[in-house]
PDB file of C-alpha atoms and ligand atoms in Angstrom:
ATOM      1  CA  MET A  30      22.367  39.436  34.354  1.00  0.00           C
ATOM      2  CA  ILE A  31      22.731  39.012  38.213  1.00  0.00           C
ATOM      3  CA  ALA A  32      19.466  37.335  40.394  1.00  0.00           C
ATOM      4  CA  ILE A  33      17.585  39.031  43.233  1.00  0.00           C
ATOM      5  CA  GLY A  34      15.864  37.765  45.166  1.00  0.00           C
ATOM      6  CA  SER A  35      14.365  38.272  48.866  1.00  0.00           C
ATOM      7  CA  ASP A  36      11.273  37.582  51.541  1.00  0.00           C
ATOM      8  CA  HIS A  37       9.628  40.144  53.317  1.00  0.00           C
ATOM      9  CA  GLY A  38      12.257  40.048  55.987  1.00  0.00           C
ATOM     10  CA  GLY A  39      15.116  41.404  53.545  1.00  0.00           C
ATOM     11  CA  TYR A  40      12.722  43.029  51.157  1.00  0.00           C
ATOM     12  CA  GLU A  41      13.227  46.684  52.122  1.00  0.00           C
ATOM     13  CA  LEU A  42      17.459  45.609  52.009  1.00  0.00           C
ATOM     14  CA  LYS A  43      16.234  44.368  48.404  1.00  0.00           C
ATOM     15  CA  ARG A  44      15.540  47.369  47.105  1.00  0.00           C
ATOM     16  CA  GLY A  45      18.363  49.283  49.060  1.00  0.00           C
ATOM     17  CA  VAL A  46      20.647  47.134  46.931  1.00  0.00           C
ATOM     18  CA  THR A  47      18.366  47.244  43.231  1.00  0.00           C
ATOM     19  CA  ASP A  48      19.172  51.477  43.709  1.00  0.00           C
ATOM     20  CA  TYR A  49      22.952  51.185  43.548  1.00  0.00           C
ATOM     21  CA  LEU A  50      22.803  48.322  41.075  1.00  0.00           C
ATOM     22  CA  LYS A  51      19.795  50.148  38.769  1.00  0.00           C
ATOM     23  CA  SER A  52      23.277  53.138  39.523  1.00  0.00           C
ATOM     24  CA  LYS A  53      26.163  51.789  38.858  1.00  0.00           C
ATOM     25  CA  GLY A  54      23.798  50.000  35.450  1.00  0.00           C
ATOM     26  CA  ILE A  55      24.244  46.382  37.175  1.00  0.00           C
ATOM     27  CA  ALA A  56      21.665  44.648  35.041  1.00  0.00           C
ATOM     28  CA  TYR A  57      19.482  42.780  37.313  1.00  0.00           C
ATOM     29  CA  LYS A  58      15.932  39.822  37.294  1.00  0.00           C
ATOM     30  CA  ASP A  59      13.804  40.837  40.451  1.00  0.00           C
ATOM     31  CA  PHE A  60      12.116  37.406  41.269  1.00  0.00           C
ATOM     32  CA  GLY A  61      10.384  38.552  43.980  1.00  0.00           C
ATOM     33  CA  CYS A  62       9.224  39.438  46.531  1.00  0.00           C
ATOM     34  CA  TYR A  63       7.095  42.578  45.838  1.00  0.00           C
ATOM     35  CA  ASN A  64       6.156  44.221  49.183  1.00  0.00           C
ATOM     36  CA  ILE A  65       6.100  43.632  52.822  1.00  0.00           C
ATOM     37  CA  LYS A  66       3.568  41.077  52.540  1.00  0.00           C
ATOM     38  CA  SER A  67       4.474  37.587  54.618  1.00  0.00           C
ATOM     39  CA  CYS A  68       6.035  34.682  51.935  1.00  0.00           C
ATOM     40  CA  ASP A  69       7.998  31.782  52.424  1.00  0.00           C
ATOM     41  CA  TYR A  70      12.109  32.310  51.582  1.00  0.00           C
ATOM     42  CA  PRO A  71      12.329  28.698  49.825  1.00  0.00           C
ATOM     43  CA  ASP A  72       9.615  29.543  47.111  1.00  0.00           C
ATOM     44  CA  ILE A  73      11.583  32.676  46.573  1.00  0.00           C
ATOM     45  CA  ALA A  74      15.346  30.977  46.875  1.00  0.00           C
ATOM     46  CA  VAL A  75      13.910  28.213  44.754  1.00  0.00           C
ATOM     47  CA  GLU A  76      12.538  30.828  41.335  1.00  0.00           C
ATOM     48  CA  THR A  77      15.559  32.940  41.969  1.00  0.00           C
ATOM     49  CA  CYS A  78      18.435  30.352  41.819  1.00  0.00           C
ATOM     50  CA  LYS A  79      17.026  27.845  38.793  1.00  0.00           C
ATOM     51  CA  SER A  80      18.015  31.035  36.771  1.00  0.00           C
ATOM     52  CA  VAL A  81      21.205  30.992  37.889  1.00  0.00           C
ATOM     53  CA  VAL A  82      22.067  26.846  37.501  1.00  0.00           C
ATOM     54  CA  LYS A  83      20.481  27.819  34.064  1.00  0.00           C
ATOM     55  CA  GLY A  84      22.950  30.400  33.245  1.00  0.00           C
ATOM     56  CA  GLU A  85      20.140  32.974  32.305  1.00  0.00           C
ATOM     57  CA  CYS A  86      21.731  34.708  35.118  1.00  0.00           C
ATOM     58  CA  GLU A  87      26.206  34.542  36.360  1.00  0.00           C
ATOM     59  CA  LYS A  88      25.053  34.992  40.240  1.00  0.00           C
ATOM     60  CA  ALA A  89      22.900  35.546  42.623  1.00  0.00           C
ATOM     61  CA  LEU A  90      21.939  37.923  45.793  1.00  0.00           C
ATOM     62  CA  LEU A  91      19.724  36.588  48.445  1.00  0.00           C
ATOM     63  CA  PHE A  92      17.530  38.536  51.958  1.00  0.00           C
ATOM     64  CA  CYS A  93      15.527  37.773  54.774  1.00  0.00           C
ATOM     65  CA  GLY A  94      15.901  38.278  57.943  1.00  0.00           C
ATOM     66  CA  THR A  95      18.956  36.713  58.611  1.00  0.00           C
ATOM     67  CA  GLY A  96      20.416  36.081  55.659  1.00  0.00           C
ATOM     68  CA  ILE A  97      20.401  32.248  56.635  1.00  0.00           C
ATOM     69  CA  GLY A  98      17.009  30.521  56.257  1.00  0.00           C
ATOM     70  CA  ILE A  99      17.454  31.425  52.547  1.00  0.00           C
ATOM     71  CA  SER A 100      20.912  30.395  52.467  1.00  0.00           C
ATOM     72  CA  ILE A 101      19.839  27.352  53.482  1.00  0.00           C
ATOM     73  CA  ALA A 102      17.100  26.858  51.247  1.00  0.00           C
ATOM     74  CA  ALA A 103      19.164  28.146  48.306  1.00  0.00           C
ATOM     75  CA  ASN A 104      22.286  25.667  48.923  1.00  0.00           C
ATOM     76  CA  LYS A 105      20.137  22.598  48.564  1.00  0.00           C
ATOM     77  CA  VAL A 106      19.466  23.444  44.611  1.00  0.00           C
ATOM     78  CA  ASP A 107      22.019  21.927  43.195  1.00  0.00           C
ATOM     79  CA  GLY A 108      25.009  23.773  41.601  1.00  0.00           C
ATOM     80  CA  ILE A 109      24.748  26.432  44.179  1.00  0.00           C
ATOM     81  CA  ARG A 110      26.505  27.791  46.406  1.00  0.00           C
ATOM     82  CA  ALA A 111      25.243  29.980  48.911  1.00  0.00           C
ATOM     83  CA  ALA A 112      26.762  31.769  51.298  1.00  0.00           C
ATOM     84  CA  CYS A 113      25.783  34.106  54.093  1.00  0.00           C
ATOM     85  CA  CYS A 114      28.095  36.789  54.622  1.00  0.00           C
ATOM     86  CA  SER A 115      27.836  40.432  57.134  1.00  0.00           C
ATOM     87  CA  ASP A 116      31.809  40.685  56.633  1.00  0.00           C
ATOM     88  CA  THR A 117      33.921  41.787  53.632  1.00  0.00           C
ATOM     89  CA  PHE A 118      37.161  39.432  54.415  1.00  0.00           C
ATOM     90  CA  SER A 119      34.026  36.592  53.910  1.00  0.00           C
ATOM     91  CA  ALA A 120      32.576  38.074  50.930  1.00  0.00           C
ATOM     92  CA  LYS A 121      35.425  38.270  49.572  1.00  0.00           C
ATOM     93  CA  PHE A 122      37.287  34.435  50.688  1.00  0.00           C
ATOM     94  CA  THR A 123      33.982  32.854  49.731  1.00  0.00           C
ATOM     95  CA  ARG A 124      34.490  34.219  45.853  1.00  0.00           C
ATOM     96  CA  LEU A 125      38.238  33.371  45.799  1.00  0.00           C
ATOM     97  CA  HIS A 126      38.098  29.500  47.961  1.00  0.00           C
ATOM     98  CA  ASN A 127      34.684  28.074  47.784  1.00  0.00           C
ATOM     99  CA  ASP A 128      33.637  30.438  44.105  1.00  0.00           C
ATOM    100  CA  ALA A 129      29.998  31.013  46.173  1.00  0.00           C
ATOM    101  CA  ASN A 130      27.436  32.086  42.862  1.00  0.00           C
ATOM    102  CA  VAL A 131      25.065  32.971  45.524  1.00  0.00           C
ATOM    103  CA  LEU A 132      25.676  35.866  48.427  1.00  0.00           C
ATOM    104  CA  CYS A 133      22.759  36.136  51.416  1.00  0.00           C
ATOM    105  CA  LEU A 134      22.570  39.514  53.227  1.00  0.00           C
ATOM    106  CA  GLY A 135      19.942  39.564  56.413  1.00  0.00           C
ATOM    107  CA  GLY A 136      17.742  42.469  56.003  1.00  0.00           C
ATOM    108  CA  ARG A 137      17.902  42.744  60.016  1.00  0.00           C
ATOM    109  CA  VAL A 138      21.067  42.600  60.439  1.00  0.00           C
ATOM    110  CA  VAL A 139      23.150  44.313  57.837  1.00  0.00           C
ATOM    111  CA  GLY A 140      23.249  47.743  57.102  1.00  0.00           C
ATOM    112  CA  LEU A 141      22.571  49.175  53.450  1.00  0.00           C
ATOM    113  CA  GLY A 142      26.027  50.614  53.167  1.00  0.00           C
ATOM    114  CA  LEU A 143      27.793  47.289  54.198  1.00  0.00           C
ATOM    115  CA  ALA A 144      25.936  45.238  52.578  1.00  0.00           C
ATOM    116  CA  ILE A 145      26.999  47.649  49.638  1.00  0.00           C
ATOM    117  CA  GLU A 146      30.048  46.832  50.519  1.00  0.00           C
ATOM    118  CA  LEU A 147      28.910  43.230  51.080  1.00  0.00           C
ATOM    119  CA  VAL A 148      27.948  43.689  47.349  1.00  0.00           C
ATOM    120  CA  GLU A 149      30.818  45.269  45.174  1.00  0.00           C
ATOM    121  CA  THR A 150      33.248  41.931  46.855  1.00  0.00           C
ATOM    122  CA  PHE A 151      31.450  39.380  45.388  1.00  0.00           C
ATOM    123  CA  LEU A 152      30.759  40.942  42.015  1.00  0.00           C
ATOM    124  CA  ASN A 153      33.833  42.312  41.864  1.00  0.00           C
ATOM    125  CA  THR A 154      36.027  39.064  42.878  1.00  0.00           C
ATOM    126  CA  GLU A 155      37.062  36.012  40.750  1.00  0.00           C
ATOM    127  CA  PHE A 156      37.828  32.874  42.012  1.00  0.00           C
ATOM    128  CA  GLU A 157      41.826  31.470  42.886  1.00  0.00           C
ATOM    129  CA  GLY A 158      40.968  28.800  41.082  1.00  0.00           C
ATOM    130  CA  GLY A 159      43.849  26.315  41.483  1.00  0.00           C
ATOM    131  CA  ARG A 160      43.744  23.846  45.394  1.00  0.00           C
ATOM    132  CA  HIS A 161      40.540  24.980  45.621  1.00  0.00           C
ATOM    133  CA  ILE A 162      39.008  22.902  42.012  1.00  0.00           C
ATOM    134  CA  LYS A 163      39.066  19.893  43.243  1.00  0.00           C
ATOM    135  CA  ARG A 164      37.077  20.941  47.373  1.00  0.00           C
ATOM    136  CA  ILE A 165      34.516  22.326  44.961  1.00  0.00           C
ATOM    137  CA  GLU A 166      34.053  19.384  42.784  1.00  0.00           C
ATOM    138  CA  LYS A 167      34.310  16.973  46.224  1.00  0.00           C
ATOM    139  CA  ILE A 168      31.189  19.212  47.087  1.00  0.00           C
ATOM    140  CA  THR A 169      29.514  19.133  44.215  1.00  0.00           C
ATOM    141  CA  SER A 170      30.008  15.109  43.901  1.00  0.00           C
ATOM    142  CA  ILE A 171      28.494  15.610  47.050  1.00  0.00           C
ATOM    143  CA  GLU A 172      24.557  16.470  44.855  1.00  0.00           C
ATOM    144  CA  SER A 173      24.596  12.834  43.271  1.00  0.00           C
ATOM    145  CA  MET A 174      25.251  10.912  46.770  1.00  0.00           C
ATOM    146  CA  GLN A 175      22.824   8.359  47.538  1.00  0.00           C
ATOM    147  CA  ASN A 176      21.897   6.900  51.036  1.00  0.00           C
ATOM    148  CA  LEU A 177      24.178   9.108  52.745  1.00  0.00           C
TER     149      LEU A 177
HETATM  150  C1  LIG B  12      10.716  35.726  58.398  1.00  0.00           C
HETATM  151  O1  LIG B  12      10.011  36.109  59.982  1.00  0.00           O
HETATM  152  C2  LIG B  12      12.306  35.587  58.749  1.00  0.00           C
HETATM  153  O2  LIG B  12      11.628  34.044  59.805  1.00  0.00           O
HETATM  154  C3  LIG B  12      13.124  35.351  57.651  1.00  0.00           C
HETATM  155  O3  LIG B  12      13.278  36.535  56.892  1.00  0.00           O
HETATM  156  C4  LIG B  12      15.542  34.451  57.643  1.00  0.00           C
HETATM  157  O4  LIG B  12      14.827  35.336  58.955  1.00  0.00           O
HETATM  158  C5  LIG B  12      14.826  33.300  58.061  1.00  0.00           C
HETATM  159  O5  LIG B  12      15.893  32.609  58.346  1.00  0.00           O
END
């Protein structure tokens, strides 16, 4: 199950991507928003990312105007490694090397054709493991650091 969320700035691109997921028979759960009315991307990021951290969804796709705001918010959730991508190399390597579990896209940045390629790449690339594991563990350890 793929978790999906957007604010108003990413709503149209999210709709295009969910049409694509439907056509491929890929199951998803949409955590909003459900129309183009203005809303706050951190609220959507938290609800969508919670489903990944709880294990209800394996990965998430998030959309806002730039993809940046919602990725910043998503990365505040413990256990989330969110990558904002607008090129397929980054979408591939954030899976291979960072084991990213959330892909963030900008509805005002990328078109639907590229977005679908980014989503396909992200969903179909496995984490490479090996030397990258200890780096992921170091990222995770930042979550419990106090008094930075
Ligand atoms: C909303 O206008 C816009 O600020 C938001 O979608 C996003 O681009 C923020 O990073």
